[in-house]
Coordinates of C-alpha atoms and ligand atoms in Angstrom, one line a residue:
X1 CA 35.1 11.4 -27.0
X2 CA 33.6 13.1 -23.9
X3 CA 29.8 12.5 -23.7
X4 CA 27.0 14.5 -22.1
X5 CA 25.7 12.0 -19.5
X6 CA 22.7 12.0 -17.2
X7 CA 22.7 9.9 -14.1
X8 CA 19.2 9.4 -12.6
X9 CA 19.5 8.6 -8.9
X10 CA 23.0 10.2 -9.0
X11 CA 22.7 11.5 -5.4
X12 CA 22.3 7.9 -4.2
X13 CA 24.9 5.4 -3.1
X14 CA 25.6 3.7 -6.4
X15 CA 24.6 6.6 -8.7
X16 CA 27.1 9.0 -7.0
X17 CA 29.9 6.6 -7.7
X18 CA 28.7 6.3 -11.3
X19 CA 29.0 10.1 -11.5
X20 CA 32.6 9.9 -10.1
X21 CA 33.6 7.2 -12.7
X22 CA 32.1 9.2 -15.6
X23 CA 33.8 12.4 -14.5
X24 CA 37.1 10.5 -14.1
X25 CA 36.7 9.2 -17.7
X26 CA 36.4 12.8 -18.9
X27 CA 32.6 13.0 -19.4
X28 CA 30.2 15.8 -18.5
X29 CA 27.7 14.7 -15.9
X30 CA 24.2 15.9 -14.8
X31 CA 22.1 14.3 -12.1
X32 CA 18.3 13.9 -11.9
X33 CA 17.2 13.0 -8.3
X34 CA 14.4 13.7 -5.9
X35 CA 16.6 13.2 -2.8
X36 CA 14.1 10.8 -1.3
X37 CA 17.0 8.6 -0.2
X38 CA 19.9 10.4 -2.0
X39 CA 22.0 13.1 -0.4
X40 CA 23.3 16.4 -1.9
X41 CA 26.7 15.7 -0.2
X42 CA 27.1 12.6 -2.3
X43 CA 27.0 14.5 -5.6
X44 CA 30.5 15.5 -6.8
X45 CA 31.2 19.2 -7.5
X46 CA 31.0 20.2 -11.2
X47 CA 27.7 18.2 -11.6
X48 CA 24.5 20.0 -12.5
X49 CA 21.6 18.7 -10.3
X50 CA 18.0 18.7 -11.4
X51 CA 15.8 18.0 -8.4
X52 CA 12.6 16.2 -9.2
X53 CA 10.7 13.0 -9.5
X54 CA 11.1 10.4 -12.3
X55 CA 7.3 9.9 -12.0
X56 CA 6.8 13.4 -13.3
X57 CA 6.9 13.0 -17.1
X58 CA 6.9 16.7 -17.9
X59 CA 9.8 17.3 -15.5
X60 CA 11.8 14.4 -16.9
X61 CA 11.2 15.7 -20.5
X62 CA 12.3 19.2 -19.5
X63 CA 15.5 17.9 -18.0
X64 CA 16.3 15.9 -21.2
X65 CA 15.5 18.9 -23.3
X66 CA 18.0 21.0 -21.4
X67 CA 20.8 18.4 -20.9
X68 CA 20.3 16.5 -24.2
X69 CA 22.2 13.6 -22.7
X70 CA 24.1 11.3 -25.1
X71 CA 24.4 8.6 -22.4
X72 CA 22.0 7.8 -19.6
X73 CA 22.6 5.7 -16.5
X74 CA 19.3 5.0 -14.8
X75 CA 19.8 4.3 -11.1
X76 CA 16.8 6.1 -9.6
X77 CA 14.5 3.6 -8.0
X78 CA 12.3 2.7 -5.1
X79 CA 14.9 0.3 -3.5
X80 CA 13.1 -1.2 -0.5
X81 CA 11.9 -4.8 -1.0
X82 CA 9.7 -4.6 2.1
X83 CA 8.1 -1.3 1.0
X84 CA 7.4 -2.9 -2.3
X85 CA 5.5 -5.7 -0.6
X86 CA 3.5 -3.2 1.4
X87 CA 3.0 -0.7 -1.4
X88 CA 3.3 -2.6 -4.8
X89 CA 1.6 0.3 -6.6
X90 CA 4.1 2.9 -5.4
X91 CA 7.0 0.5 -6.3
X92 CA 5.6 0.2 -9.9
X93 CA 5.0 3.9 -10.2
X94 CA 8.6 4.7 -9.5
X95 CA 10.3 1.6 -10.9
X96 CA 8.2 1.1 -14.0
X97 CA 6.3 4.3 -14.9
X98 CA 9.4 6.3 -13.8
X99 CA 11.6 4.1 -16.0
X100 CA 9.2 4.5 -18.9
X101 CA 9.3 8.3 -18.5
X102 CA 13.1 8.2 -18.7
X103 CA 13.1 5.7 -21.7
X104 CA 10.6 7.8 -23.6
X105 CA 12.5 11.0 -23.0
X106 CA 15.7 9.2 -24.1
X107 CA 14.2 8.3 -27.4
X108 CA 12.6 11.7 -27.9
X109 CA 15.9 13.6 -27.2
X110 CA 18.1 11.2 -29.3
X111 CA 20.1 9.6 -26.4
X112 CA 22.6 7.1 -27.8
X113 CA 23.3 4.8 -25.0
X114 CA 21.3 3.7 -21.9
X115 CA 22.0 1.6 -18.8
X116 CA 19.4 0.2 -16.5
X117 CA 20.2 -0.8 -12.9
X118 CA 18.7 -4.2 -12.3
X119 CA 19.3 -6.8 -9.6
X120 CA 20.6 -10.4 -9.8
X121 CA 19.6 -11.6 -6.4
X122 CA 15.9 -10.7 -6.7
X123 CA 15.6 -12.2 -10.2
X124 CA 17.4 -15.6 -9.6
X125 CA 16.3 -16.3 -6.0
X126 CA 18.1 -19.1 -4.0
X127 CA 21.0 -20.6 -5.9
X128 CA 23.7 -23.1 -4.9
X129 CA 26.1 -22.0 -7.6
X130 CA 26.7 -18.5 -9.2
X131 CA 23.8 -17.9 -11.5
X132 CA 24.4 -17.1 -15.2
X133 CA 22.1 -14.6 -17.0
X134 CA 20.3 -17.6 -18.5
X135 CA 19.1 -18.7 -15.0
X136 CA 15.2 -18.5 -15.0
X137 CA 13.9 -15.4 -13.3
X138 CA 11.3 -16.0 -10.6
X139 CA 11.0 -12.8 -8.5
X140 CA 9.0 -13.1 -5.3
X141 CA 8.6 -9.4 -4.4
X142 CA 7.1 -6.5 -6.3
X143 CA 10.5 -4.9 -6.3
X144 CA 11.9 -8.0 -8.1
X145 CA 8.9 -8.0 -10.5
X146 CA 9.5 -4.4 -11.3
X147 CA 13.2 -5.1 -12.1
X148 CA 12.2 -8.1 -14.3
X149 CA 9.6 -6.0 -16.2
X150 CA 12.0 -3.1 -16.3
X151 CA 14.5 -5.2 -18.2
X152 CA 11.8 -6.3 -20.6
X153 CA 10.9 -2.6 -21.2
X154 CA 14.6 -1.9 -21.9
X155 CA 14.6 -4.7 -24.5
X156 CA 11.4 -3.4 -26.0
X157 CA 12.9 0.1 -26.4
X158 CA 15.9 -1.4 -28.0
X159 CA 13.8 -3.4 -30.5
X160 CA 11.1 -0.9 -31.2
X161 CA 13.1 2.4 -31.1
X162 CA 16.7 1.3 -31.7
X163 CA 17.7 2.6 -28.2
X164 CA 21.2 1.2 -27.5
X165 CA 20.2 0.0 -24.0
X166 CA 21.6 -2.7 -21.6
X167 CA 20.6 -3.9 -18.1
X168 CA 23.2 -4.5 -15.3
X169 CA 22.2 -7.1 -12.7
X170 CA 24.0 -6.1 -9.6
X171 CA 24.9 -8.5 -6.8
X172 CA 25.1 -7.1 -3.2
X173 CA 26.8 -3.8 -3.6
X174 CA 28.7 -2.3 -0.7
X175 CA 31.1 0.6 0.0
X176 CA 31.4 4.2 1.0
X177 CA 28.1 6.3 1.1
X178 CA 25.8 3.3 1.6
X179 CA 23.0 4.1 3.9
X180 CA 23.6 2.4 7.3
X181 CA 20.0 2.9 8.3
X182 CA 18.3 1.0 5.4
X183 CA 16.8 -2.5 5.6
X184 CA 19.6 -3.9 3.5
X185 CA 23.3 -3.1 3.2
X186 CA 24.6 -5.2 6.0
X187 CA 28.2 -4.0 5.5
X188 CA 27.1 -0.4 6.2
X189 CA 24.9 -1.3 9.1
X190 CA 27.5 -3.4 10.8
X191 CA 30.3 -0.9 10.1
X192 CA 28.4 2.0 11.6
X193 CA 27.3 0.0 14.7
X194 CA 30.8 -1.4 15.3
X195 CA 32.4 2.0 15.1
X196 CA 29.8 3.3 17.6
X197 CA 30.3 0.4 20.0
X198 CA 26.7 -0.7 19.4
X199 CA 25.7 -4.4 19.1
X200 CA 25.3 -6.0 15.7
X201 CA 22.4 -8.4 15.2
X202 CA 22.9 -11.5 13.1
X203 CA 19.6 -13.0 11.9
X204 CA 19.1 -16.7 12.3
X205 CA 22.3 -18.8 12.1
X206 CA 24.0 -16.2 10.0
X207 CA 24.7 -18.7 7.3
X208 CA 23.1 -16.6 4.6
X209 CA 25.5 -16.3 1.7
X210 CA 25.8 -13.2 -0.5
X211 CA 28.0 -12.1 -3.4
X212 CA 29.5 -8.8 -2.2
X213 CA 30.7 -6.4 -4.9
X214 CA 32.5 -3.2 -4.3
X215 CA 30.7 0.0 -5.4
X216 CA 33.6 1.4 -7.5
X217 CA 33.7 -1.8 -9.5
X218 CA 29.9 -1.4 -10.1
X219 CA 30.4 2.2 -11.2
X220 CA 33.2 1.1 -13.6
X221 CA 30.8 -1.6 -15.0
X222 CA 28.3 1.2 -15.8
X223 CA 30.9 3.1 -17.9
X224 CA 32.0 -0.1 -19.7
X225 CA 28.4 -1.0 -20.4
X226 CA 27.8 2.4 -21.9
X227 CA 30.9 2.2 -24.0
X228 CA 30.6 -1.4 -25.2
X229 CA 27.5 -3.2 -23.9
X230 CA 25.6 -5.2 -26.5
X231 CA 22.2 -3.5 -26.8
X232 CA 19.2 -5.5 -25.5
X233 CA 21.5 -7.6 -23.3
X234 CA 21.7 -8.1 -19.5
X235 CA 25.0 -8.6 -17.6
X236 CA 25.6 -9.9 -14.1
X237 CA 27.8 -7.6 -12.1
X238 CA 29.2 -9.5 -9.1
X239 CA 32.2 -11.6 -8.1
X240 CA 30.7 -15.1 -8.1
X241 CA 32.2 -15.5 -4.6
X242 CA 30.0 -16.2 -1.6
X243 CA 30.5 -14.9 2.0
X244 CA 28.1 -15.5 4.8
X245 CA 27.0 -13.0 7.5
X246 CA 29.1 -14.7 10.2
X247 CA 32.2 -14.4 8.1
X248 CA 31.4 -10.8 7.2
X249 CA 30.9 -9.8 10.8
X250 CA 34.3 -11.4 11.7
X251 CA 36.1 -9.5 9.0
X252 CA 34.4 -6.2 9.9
X253 CA 35.0 -6.7 13.6
X254 CA 38.8 -7.2 13.0
X255 CA 38.8 -3.8 11.2
X256 CA 36.5 -1.8 13.4
X257 CA 36.1 -3.2 16.9
X258 CA 38.1 -6.4 17.6
X259 CA 36.4 -6.9 21.0
X260 CA 32.8 -6.9 19.7
X261 CA 30.5 -9.9 20.0
X262 CA 27.5 -10.4 17.7
X263 CA 24.0 -10.9 19.0
X264 CA 21.9 -13.5 17.3
X265 CA 18.2 -12.8 16.6
X266 CA 15.4 -14.6 14.9
X267 CA 15.7 -15.4 11.2
X268 CA 14.0 -12.9 8.8
X269 CA 11.2 -14.5 6.8
X270 CA 11.9 -14.5 3.1
X271 CA 15.7 -14.1 3.4
X272 CA 17.4 -16.1 0.6
X273 CA 19.9 -18.7 1.9
X274 CA 22.3 -18.2 -1.0
X275 CA 22.6 -15.7 -3.7
X276 CA 25.6 -15.4 -6.1
X277 CA 25.9 -14.2 -9.8
X278 CA 28.3 -15.5 -12.4
X279 CA 30.2 -12.5 -14.0
X280 CA 31.6 -14.5 -17.0
X281 CA 29.5 -12.6 -19.6
X282 CA 30.5 -9.2 -18.3
X283 CA 34.2 -10.3 -18.3
X284 CA 33.9 -11.6 -21.9
X285 CA 31.8 -8.8 -23.5
X286 CA 32.5 -5.7 -21.3
X287 CA 36.1 -6.6 -20.3
X288 CA 34.9 -6.1 -16.7
X289 CA 36.3 -7.9 -13.7
X290 CA 36.0 -6.8 -10.1
X291 CA 39.3 -5.1 -9.1
X292 CA 38.7 -4.7 -5.4
X293 CA 38.5 -7.9 -3.3
X294 CA 36.5 -8.2 -0.2
X295 CA 39.3 -7.5 2.2
X296 CA 40.4 -4.3 0.4
X297 CA 36.8 -3.2 -0.1
X298 CA 35.9 -3.6 3.6
X299 CA 39.1 -1.8 4.6
X300 CA 38.2 1.1 2.4
X301 CA 34.6 1.1 3.6
X302 CA 35.5 1.1 7.3
X303 CA 38.0 3.9 6.7
X304 CA 35.4 6.0 5.0
X305 CA 32.8 5.5 7.8
X306 CA 35.5 6.2 10.4
X307 CA 36.5 9.4 8.7
X308 CA 32.8 10.5 8.4
X309 CA 32.2 9.8 12.1
X310 CA 35.2 12.0 13.0
X311 CA 34.0 14.8 10.7
Ligands
NAD401 P1 19.9 4.6 -3.2 O1 18.6 4.7 -2.5 O2 21.1 5.1 -2.6 O3 19.8 5.4 -4.6 C1 18.6 5.6 -5.3 C2 18.6 7.1 -5.7 O4 17.4 7.3 -6.5 C3 18.5 8.0 -4.6 O5 19.4 9.1 -4.8 C4 17.1 8.5 -4.5 O6 16.9 9.8 -4.0 C5 16.7 8.5 -6.0 N1 15.3 8.3 -6.3 C6 14.4 7.4 -5.7 N2 13.2 7.6 -6.1 C7 13.2 8.6 -7.0 C8 12.3 9.3 -7.8 N3 11.0 8.9 -7.8 N4 12.7 10.3 -8.7 C9 14.0 10.6 -8.7 N5 14.9 10.1 -8.0 C10 14.6 9.1 -7.1 O7 20.1 3.1 -3.7 P2 21.3 2.4 -4.4 O8 21.6 1.2 -3.6 O9 22.3 3.3 -4.8 O10 20.5 1.8 -5.8 C11 20.7 2.3 -7.1 C12 20.1 1.4 -8.1 O11 20.7 0.1 -8.0 C13 18.6 1.1 -7.9 O12 18.0 1.0 -9.1 C14 18.6 -0.2 -7.2 O13 17.4 -0.9 -7.4 C15 19.8 -0.9 -7.8 N6 20.4 -2.0 -7.1 C16 21.0 -1.8 -5.9 C17 21.6 -2.9 -5.3 C18 22.4 -2.7 -4.0 O14 23.0 -3.7 -3.5 N7 22.5 -1.5 -3.4 C19 21.5 -4.2 -5.8 C20 20.8 -4.4 -7.0 C21 20.3 -3.3 -7.6

């Protein structure tokens, strides 16, 4: 059955791919976004866009009254860890009060299913092995604190109001449309710099391990979580595999600029040494496994950035 769906943050990197996946599955899609980091060009045609801020409760309510979404995928967020440490209040206004506005409007307008974009890395911290969902959460940034509290609000809305809501804890997401000028998103940053012949800086010894998951797989996880997620639950969305920055640079160099040499810079304070998530629960309960491996995902990403540079 096609559903009326609303994607908050649908003009962003991940949200726009969620829109694509929902449309491909035959659903109707509307987007709520303030374009603070999202781009109009990311939003697929056939999608109605409501421009405004999740912090504005009246605006959010008016969008819900018009769209009456049966499903909601909440991707809109303040996504900068460093901004969250400088401006914890701003982070909480967007990531907690904004979330509450969307949750309350969902209950008021009779939304059936809800997905919240959370984060594995910032909850679990440094881990030697892929962390299961039961790993204790100990966030060290206000951004991580807002994701942890956001999940708790999602569970509260499930228990208190019967909202069928789940949280997805993404690993390090990469792919087409990622912002190459952000503080994070090393795949996008390196790809753009390699294609421009600009130097790539590897921080410290480059042996910082991350779990890279391709954005279309994350988008598909959103659709599966809406279809069959267990309400009140959180699911890791990652591969469980680890790749360090040196290895990532080598693979991207082979695809984008084989002669490039990296530059090594000072380590970044606070960078986790190793972050991976265990996707076993998503496999068992959502039937989700990553379909695009790192080689293929990087190939597609470089192809997309190359085509964009030509255009
Ligand atoms: P993004 O910046 O590309 O997307 C965020 C979107 O939300 C943008 O379109 C932005 O314009 C919109 N937005 C921001 N503040 C808003 C506000 N106040 N009102 C309305 N819209 C607003 O970032 P992304 O990487 O696509 O992140 C999407 C979600 O996934 C976020 O919730 C983020 O915390 C989460 N997440 C991302 C990653 C990752 O690796 N990229 C990892 C874990 C979790």
